[in-house]
Each structure stands twice: as C-alpha cells, then as structure tokens.
JSON list of C-alpha atoms in Angstrom, two decimals:
[
{"chain": "A", "resi": 111, "resn": "MET", "atom": "CA", "xyz": [69.30, 100.48, 74.99]},
{"chain": "A", "resi": 112, "resn": "ILE", "atom": "CA", "xyz": [67.81, 97.51, 74.56]},
{"chain": "A", "resi": 113, "resn": "LEU", "atom": "CA", "xyz": [69.04, 93.91, 74.12]},
{"chain": "A", "resi": 114, "resn": "ARG", "atom": "CA", "xyz": [67.18, 91.62, 71.69]},
{"chain": "A", "resi": 115, "resn": "LYS", "atom": "CA", "xyz": [67.73, 88.04, 70.43]},
{"chain": "A", "resi": 116, "resn": "LEU", "atom": "CA", "xyz": [69.70, 88.03, 67.36]},
{"chain": "A", "resi": 117, "resn": "GLU", "atom": "CA", "xyz": [67.27, 87.16, 64.52]},
{"chain": "A", "resi": 118, "resn": "ILE", "atom": "CA", "xyz": [68.42, 85.56, 60.87]},
{"chain": "A", "resi": 119, "resn": "GLU", "atom": "CA", "xyz": [67.78, 89.39, 59.56]},
{"chain": "A", "resi": 120, "resn": "ASP", "atom": "CA", "xyz": [70.50, 90.60, 61.87]},
{"chain": "A", "resi": 121, "resn": "LEU", "atom": "CA", "xyz": [73.17, 88.40, 60.37]},
{"chain": "A", "resi": 122, "resn": "GLU", "atom": "CA", "xyz": [74.61, 90.66, 57.67]},
{"chain": "A", "resi": 123, "resn": "PHE", "atom": "CA", "xyz": [74.93, 93.76, 60.48]},
{"chain": "A", "resi": 124, "resn": "LEU", "atom": "CA", "xyz": [76.68, 91.24, 62.74]},
{"chain": "A", "resi": 125, "resn": "LEU", "atom": "CA", "xyz": [79.24, 90.03, 59.89]},
{"chain": "A", "resi": 126, "resn": "ASN", "atom": "CA", "xyz": [79.75, 94.04, 59.28]},
{"chain": "A", "resi": 127, "resn": "VAL", "atom": "CA", "xyz": [80.64, 94.52, 62.84]},
{"chain": "A", "resi": 128, "resn": "ARG", "atom": "CA", "xyz": [82.45, 90.83, 63.15]},
{"chain": "A", "resi": 129, "resn": "ASN", "atom": "CA", "xyz": [84.58, 90.84, 59.81]},
{"chain": "A", "resi": 130, "resn": "HIS", "atom": "CA", "xyz": [85.67, 94.37, 60.70]},
{"chain": "A", "resi": 131, "resn": "PRO", "atom": "CA", "xyz": [89.70, 94.37, 60.79]},
{"chain": "A", "resi": 132, "resn": "SER", "atom": "CA", "xyz": [89.40, 96.62, 64.06]},
{"chain": "A", "resi": 133, "resn": "THR", "atom": "CA", "xyz": [87.21, 93.94, 65.75]},
{"chain": "A", "resi": 134, "resn": "ARG", "atom": "CA", "xyz": [88.91, 90.70, 64.15]},
{"chain": "A", "resi": 135, "resn": "VAL", "atom": "CA", "xyz": [92.18, 92.17, 65.55]},
{"chain": "A", "resi": 136, "resn": "TRP", "atom": "CA", "xyz": [91.02, 91.57, 69.26]},
{"chain": "A", "resi": 137, "resn": "LEU", "atom": "CA", "xyz": [89.18, 88.29, 68.54]},
{"chain": "A", "resi": 138, "resn": "GLU", "atom": "CA", "xyz": [90.78, 84.65, 69.21]},
{"chain": "A", "resi": 139, "resn": "ASN", "atom": "CA", "xyz": [89.52, 83.38, 65.96]},
{"chain": "A", "resi": 140, "resn": "LYS", "atom": "CA", "xyz": [90.25, 86.47, 63.64]},
{"chain": "A", "resi": 141, "resn": "GLN", "atom": "CA", "xyz": [89.14, 84.60, 60.40]},
{"chain": "A", "resi": 142, "resn": "GLU", "atom": "CA", "xyz": [86.27, 86.44, 58.22]},
{"chain": "A", "resi": 143, "resn": "PHE", "atom": "CA", "xyz": [83.02, 84.54, 57.69]},
{"chain": "A", "resi": 144, "resn": "THR", "atom": "CA", "xyz": [80.60, 84.57, 54.65]},
{"chain": "A", "resi": 145, "resn": "ILE", "atom": "CA", "xyz": [77.03, 85.30, 54.99]},
{"chain": "A", "resi": 146, "resn": "GLU", "atom": "CA", "xyz": [76.45, 81.76, 54.04]},
{"chain": "A", "resi": 147, "resn": "GLU", "atom": "CA", "xyz": [78.79, 80.56, 56.58]},
{"chain": "A", "resi": 148, "resn": "CYS", "atom": "CA", "xyz": [77.19, 82.87, 59.13]},
{"chain": "A", "resi": 149, "resn": "ARG", "atom": "CA", "xyz": [73.64, 81.46, 58.03]},
{"chain": "A", "resi": 150, "resn": "GLU", "atom": "CA", "xyz": [74.77, 77.60, 58.87]},
{"chain": "A", "resi": 151, "resn": "TRP", "atom": "CA", "xyz": [76.19, 78.74, 61.67]},
{"chain": "A", "resi": 152, "resn": "PHE", "atom": "CA", "xyz": [72.96, 80.32, 63.15]},
{"chain": "A", "resi": 153, "resn": "LYS", "atom": "CA", "xyz": [70.95, 77.46, 62.10]},
{"chain": "A", "resi": 154, "resn": "ASN", "atom": "CA", "xyz": [73.16, 75.33, 65.08]},
{"chain": "A", "resi": 155, "resn": "LEU", "atom": "CA", "xyz": [73.07, 78.29, 67.41]},
{"chain": "A", "resi": 156, "resn": "LYS", "atom": "CA", "xyz": [72.48, 77.23, 71.07]},
{"chain": "A", "resi": 157, "resn": "ASP", "atom": "CA", "xyz": [74.20, 80.15, 72.69]},
{"chain": "A", "resi": 158, "resn": "ASP", "atom": "CA", "xyz": [72.28, 83.32, 73.67]},
{"chain": "A", "resi": 159, "resn": "TRP", "atom": "CA", "xyz": [73.18, 86.20, 71.55]},
{"chain": "A", "resi": 160, "resn": "PHE", "atom": "CA", "xyz": [71.73, 90.04, 71.69]},
{"chain": "A", "resi": 161, "resn": "ILE", "atom": "CA", "xyz": [71.46, 92.77, 69.26]},
{"chain": "A", "resi": 162, "resn": "ILE", "atom": "CA", "xyz": [72.18, 95.81, 71.29]},
{"chain": "A", "resi": 163, "resn": "GLU", "atom": "CA", "xyz": [69.78, 98.69, 69.73]},
{"chain": "A", "resi": 164, "resn": "VAL", "atom": "CA", "xyz": [69.76, 102.26, 70.88]},
{"chain": "A", "resi": 165, "resn": "ASN", "atom": "CA", "xyz": [66.89, 104.37, 69.36]},
{"chain": "A", "resi": 166, "resn": "PHE", "atom": "CA", "xyz": [66.11, 101.34, 66.94]},
{"chain": "A", "resi": 167, "resn": "ILE", "atom": "CA", "xyz": [69.60, 101.46, 65.44]},
{"chain": "A", "resi": 168, "resn": "SER", "atom": "CA", "xyz": [71.46, 98.29, 66.01]},
{"chain": "A", "resi": 169, "resn": "VAL", "atom": "CA", "xyz": [75.02, 99.13, 67.52]},
{"chain": "A", "resi": 170, "resn": "GLY", "atom": "CA", "xyz": [76.65, 96.16, 68.20]},
{"chain": "A", "resi": 171, "resn": "TYR", "atom": "CA", "xyz": [76.06, 92.62, 69.68]},
{"chain": "A", "resi": 172, "resn": "ILE", "atom": "CA", "xyz": [76.80, 90.68, 73.09]},
{"chain": "A", "resi": 173, "resn": "ARG", "atom": "CA", "xyz": [77.21, 86.81, 73.32]},
{"chain": "A", "resi": 174, "resn": "THR", "atom": "CA", "xyz": [77.05, 84.43, 75.96]},
{"chain": "A", "resi": 175, "resn": "SER", "atom": "CA", "xyz": [77.59, 81.15, 76.21]},
{"chain": "A", "resi": 176, "resn": "ASN", "atom": "CA", "xyz": [75.46, 78.38, 77.57]},
{"chain": "A", "resi": 177, "resn": "GLU", "atom": "CA", "xyz": [76.33, 77.72, 81.03]},
{"chain": "A", "resi": 178, "resn": "THR", "atom": "CA", "xyz": [78.72, 75.38, 82.30]},
{"chain": "A", "resi": 179, "resn": "GLU", "atom": "CA", "xyz": [80.76, 74.88, 85.54]},
{"chain": "A", "resi": 180, "resn": "ASP", "atom": "CA", "xyz": [83.16, 77.49, 84.67]},
{"chain": "A", "resi": 181, "resn": "GLY", "atom": "CA", "xyz": [80.29, 79.73, 84.69]},
{"chain": "A", "resi": 182, "resn": "ILE", "atom": "CA", "xyz": [78.97, 82.01, 81.74]},
{"chain": "A", "resi": 183, "resn": "CYS", "atom": "CA", "xyz": [81.27, 83.23, 78.94]},
{"chain": "A", "resi": 184, "resn": "VAL", "atom": "CA", "xyz": [80.22, 86.61, 77.46]},
{"chain": "A", "resi": 185, "resn": "GLY", "atom": "CA", "xyz": [81.64, 89.08, 74.64]},
{"chain": "A", "resi": 186, "resn": "CYS", "atom": "CA", "xyz": [80.61, 92.39, 72.99]},
{"chain": "A", "resi": 187, "resn": "ASP", "atom": "CA", "xyz": [81.94, 94.11, 69.86]},
{"chain": "A", "resi": 188, "resn": "ILE", "atom": "CA", "xyz": [80.60, 97.39, 68.68]},
{"chain": "A", "resi": 189, "resn": "HIS", "atom": "CA", "xyz": [80.10, 98.66, 65.24]},
{"chain": "A", "resi": 190, "resn": "PRO", "atom": "CA", "xyz": [83.43, 101.10, 64.69]},
{"chain": "A", "resi": 191, "resn": "ARG", "atom": "CA", "xyz": [80.60, 104.27, 64.15]},
{"chain": "A", "resi": 192, "resn": "PHE", "atom": "CA", "xyz": [79.34, 103.79, 67.63]},
{"chain": "A", "resi": 193, "resn": "ARG", "atom": "CA", "xyz": [82.16, 102.91, 69.63]},
{"chain": "A", "resi": 194, "resn": "ARG", "atom": "CA", "xyz": [83.39, 104.77, 72.84]},
{"chain": "A", "resi": 195, "resn": "LYS", "atom": "CA", "xyz": [79.78, 105.95, 73.47]},
{"chain": "A", "resi": 196, "resn": "GLY", "atom": "CA", "xyz": [79.50, 103.62, 76.79]},
{"chain": "A", "resi": 197, "resn": "TYR", "atom": "CA", "xyz": [77.20, 101.06, 74.59]},
{"chain": "A", "resi": 198, "resn": "ALA", "atom": "CA", "xyz": [79.34, 98.18, 75.55]},
{"chain": "A", "resi": 199, "resn": "THR", "atom": "CA", "xyz": [79.45, 98.92, 79.21]},
{"chain": "A", "resi": 200, "resn": "GLU", "atom": "CA", "xyz": [75.57, 99.36, 79.44]},
{"chain": "A", "resi": 201, "resn": "ALA", "atom": "CA", "xyz": [75.20, 95.87, 77.49]},
{"chain": "A", "resi": 202, "resn": "TYR", "atom": "CA", "xyz": [77.52, 94.23, 80.00]},
{"chain": "A", "resi": 203, "resn": "LYS", "atom": "CA", "xyz": [75.87, 95.78, 82.93]},
{"chain": "A", "resi": 204, "resn": "LYS", "atom": "CA", "xyz": [72.23, 94.27, 81.37]},
{"chain": "A", "resi": 205, "resn": "ILE", "atom": "CA", "xyz": [74.00, 90.80, 81.01]},
{"chain": "A", "resi": 206, "resn": "ILE", "atom": "CA", "xyz": [75.40, 90.68, 84.49]},
{"chain": "A", "resi": 207, "resn": "GLU", "atom": "CA", "xyz": [72.17, 91.86, 85.98]},
{"chain": "A", "resi": 208, "resn": "LYS", "atom": "CA", "xyz": [70.74, 89.26, 83.92]},
{"chain": "A", "resi": 209, "resn": "TYR", "atom": "CA", "xyz": [72.74, 86.34, 85.31]},
{"chain": "A", "resi": 210, "resn": "LYS", "atom": "CA", "xyz": [73.21, 87.55, 88.50]},
{"chain": "A", "resi": 211, "resn": "ASN", "atom": "CA", "xyz": [74.55, 85.10, 91.29]},
{"chain": "A", "resi": 212, "resn": "LYS", "atom": "CA", "xyz": [76.53, 83.38, 88.41]},
{"chain": "A", "resi": 213, "resn": "SER", "atom": "CA", "xyz": [79.73, 83.32, 87.54]},
{"chain": "A", "resi": 214, "resn": "ILE", "atom": "CA", "xyz": [80.70, 85.39, 84.50]},
{"chain": "A", "resi": 215, "resn": "TYR", "atom": "CA", "xyz": [84.04, 85.46, 82.73]},
{"chain": "A", "resi": 216, "resn": "LEU", "atom": "CA", "xyz": [85.48, 86.20, 79.19]},
{"chain": "A", "resi": 217, "resn": "TRP", "atom": "CA", "xyz": [89.06, 86.15, 77.69]},
{"chain": "A", "resi": 218, "resn": "VAL", "atom": "CA", "xyz": [90.49, 89.46, 76.26]},
{"chain": "A", "resi": 219, "resn": "PHE", "atom": "CA", "xyz": [94.11, 90.07, 74.81]},
{"chain": "A", "resi": 220, "resn": "LYS", "atom": "CA", "xyz": [96.10, 91.65, 77.75]},
{"chain": "A", "resi": 221, "resn": "ILE", "atom": "CA", "xyz": [97.15, 94.67, 75.74]},
{"chain": "A", "resi": 222, "resn": "ASN", "atom": "CA", "xyz": [93.11, 95.17, 74.67]},
{"chain": "A", "resi": 223, "resn": "PRO", "atom": "CA", "xyz": [92.23, 98.60, 75.74]},
{"chain": "A", "resi": 224, "resn": "ALA", "atom": "CA", "xyz": [89.00, 96.79, 76.79]},
{"chain": "A", "resi": 225, "resn": "VAL", "atom": "CA", "xyz": [90.52, 95.30, 79.75]},
{"chain": "A", "resi": 226, "resn": "LYS", "atom": "CA", "xyz": [89.91, 98.72, 81.63]},
{"chain": "A", "resi": 227, "resn": "LEU", "atom": "CA", "xyz": [86.54, 98.41, 81.01]},
{"chain": "A", "resi": 228, "resn": "TYR", "atom": "CA", "xyz": [86.21, 95.03, 82.27]},
{"chain": "A", "resi": 229, "resn": "LYS", "atom": "CA", "xyz": [88.09, 96.25, 85.35]},
{"chain": "A", "resi": 230, "resn": "LYS", "atom": "CA", "xyz": [85.77, 98.85, 85.92]},
{"chain": "A", "resi": 231, "resn": "LEU", "atom": "CA", "xyz": [82.83, 96.73, 85.92]},
{"chain": "A", "resi": 232, "resn": "GLY", "atom": "CA", "xyz": [84.27, 94.26, 88.11]},
{"chain": "A", "resi": 233, "resn": "PHE", "atom": "CA", "xyz": [86.19, 91.54, 86.31]},
{"chain": "A", "resi": 234, "resn": "LYS", "atom": "CA", "xyz": [89.55, 90.37, 87.78]},
{"chain": "A", "resi": 235, "resn": "SER", "atom": "CA", "xyz": [92.17, 88.30, 85.89]},
{"chain": "A", "resi": 236, "resn": "THR", "atom": "CA", "xyz": [92.08, 84.63, 87.19]},
{"chain": "A", "resi": 237, "resn": "GLY", "atom": "CA", "xyz": [95.92, 84.37, 86.14]},
{"chain": "A", "resi": 238, "resn": "GLU", "atom": "CA", "xyz": [95.03, 81.70, 83.33]},
{"chain": "A", "resi": 239, "resn": "THR", "atom": "CA", "xyz": [96.67, 82.47, 80.04]},
{"chain": "A", "resi": 240, "resn": "LYS", "atom": "CA", "xyz": [97.20, 81.38, 76.80]},
{"chain": "A", "resi": 241, "resn": "LEU", "atom": "CA", "xyz": [99.30, 82.56, 73.90]},
{"chain": "A", "resi": 242, "resn": "VAL", "atom": "CA", "xyz": [97.25, 83.65, 70.67]},
{"chain": "A", "resi": 243, "resn": "ARG", "atom": "CA", "xyz": [98.91, 85.06, 67.68]},
{"chain": "A", "resi": 244, "resn": "ASN", "atom": "CA", "xyz": [102.14, 85.73, 70.03]},
{"chain": "A", "resi": 245, "resn": "MET", "atom": "CA", "xyz": [100.20, 87.88, 72.53]},
{"chain": "A", "resi": 246, "resn": "ASN", "atom": "CA", "xyz": [98.74, 86.86, 75.74]},
{"chain": "A", "resi": 247, "resn": "TYR", "atom": "CA", "xyz": [95.14, 86.22, 75.84]},
{"chain": "A", "resi": 248, "resn": "ILE", "atom": "CA", "xyz": [93.81, 86.10, 79.67]},
{"chain": "A", "resi": 249, "resn": "ARG", "atom": "CA", "xyz": [90.95, 85.23, 81.57]},
{"chain": "A", "resi": 250, "resn": "MET", "atom": "CA", "xyz": [88.66, 87.29, 83.51]},
{"chain": "A", "resi": 251, "resn": "GLU", "atom": "CA", "xyz": [86.13, 86.70, 85.79]},
{"chain": "A", "resi": 252, "resn": "LEU", "atom": "CA", "xyz": [83.19, 88.41, 87.47]},
{"chain": "A", "resi": 253, "resn": "TRP", "atom": "CA", "xyz": [81.63, 86.51, 90.83]},
{"chain": "A", "resi": 254, "resn": "ASN", "atom": "CA", "xyz": [78.27, 88.36, 90.45]},
{"chain": "A", "resi": 255, "resn": "SER", "atom": "CA", "xyz": [76.97, 87.33, 93.69]},
{"chain": "A", "resi": 256, "resn": "VAL", "atom": "CA", "xyz": [74.70, 88.73, 96.29]},
{"chain": "A", "resi": 257, "resn": "GLU", "atom": "CA", "xyz": [75.82, 88.89, 99.40]},
{"chain": "A", "resi": 258, "resn": "CYS", "atom": "CA", "xyz": [73.95, 87.38, 102.51]}
]
C-alpha cells in the first residue's frame, strides 16, 4: 500500500467514494458534490489529501488538516468494494507515523462501527461532543508521542 498526494485526475474517484450513500451517512456534511464543485475545491486545497493505492488500484483516500494548536485532524474513506480489508487501518498507521510527536484527532459519530478501529489504533474520546443530525458526534484524540 502507498499513500500518494491527491491529484486533479483523482477527483472523479474521490467523488465516487465521498458521494456514495454508505460513505455520506457517516460524514458531518452529507451533501453530494458535483465534479465542478470538486474541481473548484481542489484549486483552493491547502490541506494534505492522499489517495490510498494497493497494487496501483485506488481503494480510498485519507485526509489531514493543516496543523493547528489542536493538532492535526484526520479522516479516511474507503471505496465500498474495498472495505473491511484493513486498508483504513494501514493508512491510519502510515499517517500516525508521518505525524509522530503530534496530537492527531478526528470526529466520528458515536454509533459508527469505525470507533472500534480508532480505539484499536489508540484514539481516546476527549469527551467533546456535538449533535449532528440528532446523533452524537464525538472527538477522539491520539497523543502520538515518543516517551523519553
């Protein structure tokens, strides 16, 4: 598996994953986007987005925000055909390694089955929540530091 920078040629794949109903149900913003809107978004993109590739096949993407005092926000979506094969786990591990010694956080619906994965990776709930579509949306954080 490799993570490579998102390129304009990847936008149709990104939208196929992001706009899929089984992906959008777990996103804070569940709006569908057009390719034109996506191209405009890409022109102004300052955050790091990576395509997850396995044997030269795109299987998903992982995104990071620019670092703030809160840390680095991450998120990952896998194409429905490639889910439950460990690709998200491996992609998160690569991002965690890339940002070692940084605080990494994410937001997830409390009822999302991915919470189990995040706990396995070492993320813990911060107790911070917000209500999104009448569901608890929780913040989970990983202090990715090396002990001295």
